[in-house]
């Protein structure tokens, strides 16, 4: 009996924090495909850290839409989180929100 290798179904594969952060802004702007959007939603439902980041992005976006200056602390926190992702690999838990 021949056993075929199982094909990796990328639409069902869980996204890590680093992957989600890379596509978070396009997702929030409605610019991702449906499969990516479903994977982002699943991750945001399970990951408090990334859910908080999504909330920060939304608040900044709302402030900009109202032509208000975004909360400086929120912007700095978001910048720090993004920079921390540059120094850690996907799947590591070193991607916690600084100050969060």
Short mmCIF file of N, CA and C in Angstrom, two decimals:
data_model
loop_
_atom_site.label_atom_id
_atom_site.label_comp_id
_atom_site.label_asym_id
_atom_site.label_seq_id
_atom_site.Cartn_x
_atom_site.Cartn_y
_atom_site.Cartn_z
N UNK A 1 0.84 -1.17 0.00
CA UNK A 1 0.00 0.00 0.00
C UNK A 1 0.89 1.24 0.00
N UNK A 2 0.58 2.15 -0.88
CA UNK A 2 1.37 3.38 -0.98
C UNK A 2 0.71 4.49 -0.16
N UNK A 3 1.49 5.14 0.67
CA UNK A 3 0.97 6.22 1.50
C UNK A 3 1.49 7.53 0.92
N UNK A 4 0.57 8.40 0.58
CA UNK A 4 0.94 9.71 0.03
C UNK A 4 1.19 10.68 1.17
N UNK A 5 2.18 11.52 1.01
CA UNK A 5 2.41 12.52 2.07
C UNK A 5 1.22 13.47 2.15
N UNK A 6 0.88 13.84 3.35
CA UNK A 6 -0.24 14.74 3.57
C UNK A 6 0.14 16.14 3.11
N UNK A 7 -0.70 16.70 2.29
CA UNK A 7 -0.46 18.05 1.79
C UNK A 7 -0.74 19.04 2.90
N UNK A 8 0.12 19.99 3.04
CA UNK A 8 -0.04 21.00 4.08
C UNK A 8 -1.11 21.99 3.65
N UNK A 9 -2.14 22.09 4.41
CA UNK A 9 -3.24 22.98 4.10
C UNK A 9 -2.98 24.32 4.77
N UNK A 10 -2.44 25.28 3.99
CA UNK A 10 -2.06 26.56 4.57
C UNK A 10 -3.26 27.37 5.02
N UNK A 11 -4.44 27.12 4.46
CA UNK A 11 -5.62 27.87 4.89
C UNK A 11 -6.02 27.48 6.31
N UNK A 12 -5.64 26.27 6.75
CA UNK A 12 -6.02 25.81 8.09
C UNK A 12 -4.90 25.95 9.10
N UNK A 13 -3.69 26.19 8.62
CA UNK A 13 -2.54 26.31 9.52
C UNK A 13 -2.71 27.55 10.39
N UNK A 14 -2.39 27.40 11.66
CA UNK A 14 -2.50 28.52 12.61
C UNK A 14 -1.42 29.55 12.33
N UNK A 15 -1.77 30.81 12.46
CA UNK A 15 -0.81 31.89 12.30
C UNK A 15 -0.16 32.18 13.64
N UNK A 16 1.11 32.51 13.61
CA UNK A 16 1.81 32.95 14.80
C UNK A 16 1.70 34.46 14.94
N UNK A 17 2.14 34.95 16.07
CA UNK A 17 2.05 36.39 16.35
C UNK A 17 2.77 37.22 15.30
N UNK A 18 3.98 36.83 14.93
CA UNK A 18 4.75 37.61 13.96
C UNK A 18 4.04 37.66 12.61
N UNK A 19 3.44 36.55 12.19
CA UNK A 19 2.70 36.53 10.93
C UNK A 19 1.49 37.46 10.99
N UNK A 20 0.78 37.41 12.10
CA UNK A 20 -0.41 38.24 12.25
C UNK A 20 -0.04 39.72 12.23
N UNK A 21 1.00 40.09 12.95
CA UNK A 21 1.39 41.50 13.00
C UNK A 21 1.78 42.00 11.61
N UNK A 22 2.40 41.14 10.80
CA UNK A 22 2.79 41.54 9.45
C UNK A 22 1.58 41.83 8.56
N UNK A 23 0.46 41.15 8.79
CA UNK A 23 -0.72 41.36 7.94
C UNK A 23 -1.85 42.08 8.66
N UNK A 24 -1.61 42.53 9.88
CA UNK A 24 -2.68 43.13 10.67
C UNK A 24 -3.25 44.39 10.03
N UNK A 25 -2.38 45.30 9.61
CA UNK A 25 -2.88 46.53 9.01
C UNK A 25 -3.66 46.27 7.72
N UNK A 26 -3.14 45.46 6.79
CA UNK A 26 -3.94 45.15 5.61
C UNK A 26 -5.26 44.46 5.97
N UNK A 27 -5.23 43.59 6.99
CA UNK A 27 -6.47 42.94 7.43
C UNK A 27 -7.48 43.97 7.92
N UNK A 28 -7.04 44.89 8.77
CA UNK A 28 -7.95 45.91 9.31
C UNK A 28 -8.46 46.85 8.22
N UNK A 29 -7.70 47.00 7.15
CA UNK A 29 -8.12 47.83 6.03
C UNK A 29 -8.94 47.06 5.00
N UNK A 30 -9.20 45.77 5.26
CA UNK A 30 -9.99 44.95 4.35
C UNK A 30 -9.25 44.57 3.08
N UNK A 31 -7.92 44.50 3.16
CA UNK A 31 -7.10 44.25 1.98
C UNK A 31 -6.53 42.84 1.92
N UNK A 32 -6.97 41.93 2.79
CA UNK A 32 -6.46 40.55 2.76
C UNK A 32 -7.49 39.65 2.10
N UNK A 33 -7.01 38.52 1.61
CA UNK A 33 -7.94 37.55 1.04
C UNK A 33 -8.73 36.89 2.17
N UNK A 34 -9.78 36.19 1.80
CA UNK A 34 -10.70 35.62 2.80
C UNK A 34 -10.01 34.60 3.71
N UNK A 35 -9.15 33.75 3.13
CA UNK A 35 -8.47 32.73 3.95
C UNK A 35 -7.56 33.39 4.98
N UNK A 36 -6.82 34.42 4.58
CA UNK A 36 -5.95 35.12 5.52
C UNK A 36 -6.77 35.81 6.59
N UNK A 37 -7.86 36.44 6.19
CA UNK A 37 -8.72 37.12 7.17
C UNK A 37 -9.25 36.14 8.21
N UNK A 38 -9.67 34.94 7.78
CA UNK A 38 -10.16 33.94 8.74
C UNK A 38 -9.06 33.51 9.70
N UNK A 39 -7.84 33.36 9.19
CA UNK A 39 -6.72 32.95 10.04
C UNK A 39 -6.37 34.05 11.04
N UNK A 40 -6.43 35.31 10.60
CA UNK A 40 -6.15 36.43 11.50
C UNK A 40 -7.21 36.47 12.60
N UNK A 41 -8.48 36.36 12.22
CA UNK A 41 -9.57 36.40 13.20
C UNK A 41 -9.40 35.28 14.23
N UNK A 42 -9.07 34.08 13.76
CA UNK A 42 -8.87 32.95 14.68
C UNK A 42 -7.74 33.25 15.66
N UNK A 43 -6.66 33.84 15.16
CA UNK A 43 -5.54 34.15 16.05
C UNK A 43 -5.92 35.25 17.04
N UNK A 44 -6.59 36.30 16.56
CA UNK A 44 -6.97 37.40 17.45
C UNK A 44 -7.94 36.93 18.53
N UNK A 45 -8.77 35.95 18.20
CA UNK A 45 -9.70 35.40 19.20
C UNK A 45 -8.95 34.66 20.31
N UNK A 46 -7.80 34.08 19.97
CA UNK A 46 -7.06 33.26 20.93
C UNK A 46 -5.90 33.99 21.61
N UNK A 47 -5.40 35.06 21.00
CA UNK A 47 -4.18 35.71 21.50
C UNK A 47 -4.50 37.10 22.04
N UNK A 48 -4.42 37.23 23.34
CA UNK A 48 -4.72 38.51 23.99
C UNK A 48 -3.77 39.60 23.52
N UNK A 49 -2.48 39.28 23.40
CA UNK A 49 -1.49 40.27 23.00
C UNK A 49 -1.80 40.86 21.63
N UNK A 50 -2.04 40.01 20.66
CA UNK A 50 -2.32 40.50 19.31
C UNK A 50 -3.68 41.18 19.24
N UNK A 51 -4.63 40.71 20.05
CA UNK A 51 -5.93 41.38 20.12
C UNK A 51 -5.79 42.80 20.62
N UNK A 52 -4.92 43.00 21.61
CA UNK A 52 -4.66 44.35 22.11
C UNK A 52 -4.00 45.21 21.05
N UNK A 53 -3.09 44.62 20.29
CA UNK A 53 -2.44 45.37 19.20
C UNK A 53 -3.47 45.77 18.14
N UNK A 54 -4.38 44.86 17.82
CA UNK A 54 -5.42 45.19 16.84
C UNK A 54 -6.28 46.34 17.36
N UNK A 55 -6.59 46.33 18.66
CA UNK A 55 -7.35 47.43 19.25
C UNK A 55 -6.59 48.75 19.14
N UNK A 56 -5.27 48.70 19.38
CA UNK A 56 -4.45 49.91 19.25
C UNK A 56 -4.48 50.44 17.82
N UNK A 57 -4.32 49.55 16.84
CA UNK A 57 -4.38 49.95 15.44
C UNK A 57 -5.72 50.61 15.14
N UNK A 58 -6.78 50.00 15.63
CA UNK A 58 -8.12 50.55 15.38
C UNK A 58 -8.27 51.95 15.98
N UNK A 59 -7.77 52.13 17.19
CA UNK A 59 -7.86 53.43 17.85
C UNK A 59 -7.05 54.49 17.10
N UNK A 60 -5.87 54.11 16.66
CA UNK A 60 -5.04 55.05 15.90
C UNK A 60 -5.75 55.41 14.60
N UNK A 61 -6.29 54.41 13.94
CA UNK A 61 -7.00 54.65 12.68
C UNK A 61 -8.21 55.58 12.90
N UNK A 62 -8.96 55.36 13.98
CA UNK A 62 -10.10 56.22 14.29
C UNK A 62 -9.65 57.66 14.55
N UNK A 63 -8.55 57.81 15.30
CA UNK A 63 -8.02 59.14 15.58
C UNK A 63 -7.64 59.86 14.30
N UNK A 64 -6.98 59.13 13.42
CA UNK A 64 -6.58 59.73 12.15
C UNK A 64 -7.79 60.10 11.31
N UNK A 65 -8.82 59.25 11.33
CA UNK A 65 -10.04 59.55 10.57
C UNK A 65 -10.73 60.80 11.11
N UNK A 66 -10.62 61.03 12.42
CA UNK A 66 -11.21 62.22 13.04
C UNK A 66 -10.27 63.41 12.95
N UNK A 67 -9.12 63.21 12.28
CA UNK A 67 -8.10 64.24 12.14
C UNK A 67 -7.57 64.69 13.49
N UNK A 68 -7.52 63.75 14.42
CA UNK A 68 -6.95 64.01 15.74
C UNK A 68 -5.57 63.38 15.79
N UNK A 69 -4.79 63.87 16.70
CA UNK A 69 -3.47 63.29 16.91
C UNK A 69 -3.64 62.00 17.71
N UNK A 70 -3.04 60.87 17.23
CA UNK A 70 -3.15 59.62 17.99
C UNK A 70 -2.48 59.74 19.35
N UNK A 71 -2.92 58.94 20.28
CA UNK A 71 -2.33 58.87 21.61
C UNK A 71 -0.86 58.49 21.49
N UNK A 72 0.01 59.35 21.93
CA UNK A 72 1.46 59.14 21.80
C UNK A 72 1.90 57.86 22.49
N UNK A 73 1.35 57.58 23.67
CA UNK A 73 1.73 56.35 24.39
C UNK A 73 1.34 55.12 23.59
N UNK A 74 0.16 55.15 22.96
CA UNK A 74 -0.29 54.00 22.16
C UNK A 74 0.63 53.79 20.96
N UNK A 75 1.00 54.87 20.31
CA UNK A 75 1.89 54.77 19.15
C UNK A 75 3.25 54.23 19.57
N UNK A 76 3.80 54.72 20.66
CA UNK A 76 5.10 54.24 21.13
C UNK A 76 5.03 52.77 21.54
N UNK A 77 3.96 52.38 22.18
CA UNK A 77 3.79 50.99 22.59
C UNK A 77 3.71 50.08 21.36
N UNK A 78 2.98 50.53 20.36
CA UNK A 78 2.85 49.77 19.12
C UNK A 78 4.21 49.68 18.42
N UNK A 79 4.94 50.77 18.37
CA UNK A 79 6.26 50.78 17.75
C UNK A 79 7.20 49.81 18.48
N UNK A 80 7.15 49.83 19.81
CA UNK A 80 8.00 48.92 20.59
C UNK A 80 7.66 47.46 20.34
N UNK A 81 6.37 47.17 20.22
CA UNK A 81 5.95 45.80 19.95
C UNK A 81 6.47 45.35 18.58
N UNK A 82 6.33 46.22 17.59
CA UNK A 82 6.82 45.89 16.25
C UNK A 82 8.32 45.67 16.24
N UNK A 83 9.05 46.52 16.93
CA UNK A 83 10.50 46.37 17.00
C UNK A 83 10.90 45.09 17.72
N UNK A 84 10.13 44.70 18.73
CA UNK A 84 10.45 43.46 19.44
C UNK A 84 10.30 42.25 18.52
N UNK A 85 9.38 42.35 17.56
CA UNK A 85 9.20 41.24 16.62
C UNK A 85 10.39 41.11 15.68
N UNK A 86 11.08 42.20 15.42
CA UNK A 86 12.26 42.14 14.57
C UNK A 86 13.39 41.37 15.22
N UNK A 87 13.39 41.32 16.56
CA UNK A 87 14.48 40.69 17.30
C UNK A 87 14.14 39.30 17.79
N UNK A 88 12.94 38.80 17.48
CA UNK A 88 12.56 37.45 17.89
C UNK A 88 12.05 36.71 16.67
N UNK A 89 12.16 35.42 16.69
CA UNK A 89 11.67 34.61 15.59
C UNK A 89 10.22 34.27 15.77
N UNK A 90 9.53 33.88 14.67
CA UNK A 90 8.15 33.45 14.79
C UNK A 90 8.04 32.26 15.73
N UNK A 91 6.99 32.24 16.49
CA UNK A 91 6.75 31.12 17.39
C UNK A 91 7.39 31.28 18.75
N UNK A 92 8.18 32.33 18.93
CA UNK A 92 8.78 32.55 20.25
C UNK A 92 7.83 33.39 21.06
N UNK A 93 7.95 33.36 22.33
CA UNK A 93 7.07 34.18 23.17
C UNK A 93 7.79 35.46 23.59
N UNK A 94 8.88 35.79 22.92
CA UNK A 94 9.55 37.04 23.19
C UNK A 94 8.85 38.21 22.55
N UNK A 95 7.68 37.95 21.93
CA UNK A 95 6.97 39.01 21.22
C UNK A 95 5.84 39.61 22.06
N UNK A 96 6.03 39.63 23.36
CA UNK A 96 5.05 40.27 24.25
C UNK A 96 5.06 41.77 24.06
N UNK A 97 3.97 42.39 24.39
CA UNK A 97 3.86 43.83 24.26
C UNK A 97 4.64 44.50 25.38
N UNK A 98 5.58 45.37 25.01
CA UNK A 98 6.29 46.09 26.06
C UNK A 98 5.32 46.97 26.85
N UNK A 99 5.36 46.86 28.14
CA UNK A 99 4.48 47.66 28.99
C UNK A 99 3.06 47.16 29.03
N UNK A 100 2.78 45.99 28.37
CA UNK A 100 1.39 45.52 28.31
C UNK A 100 1.11 44.41 29.25
#
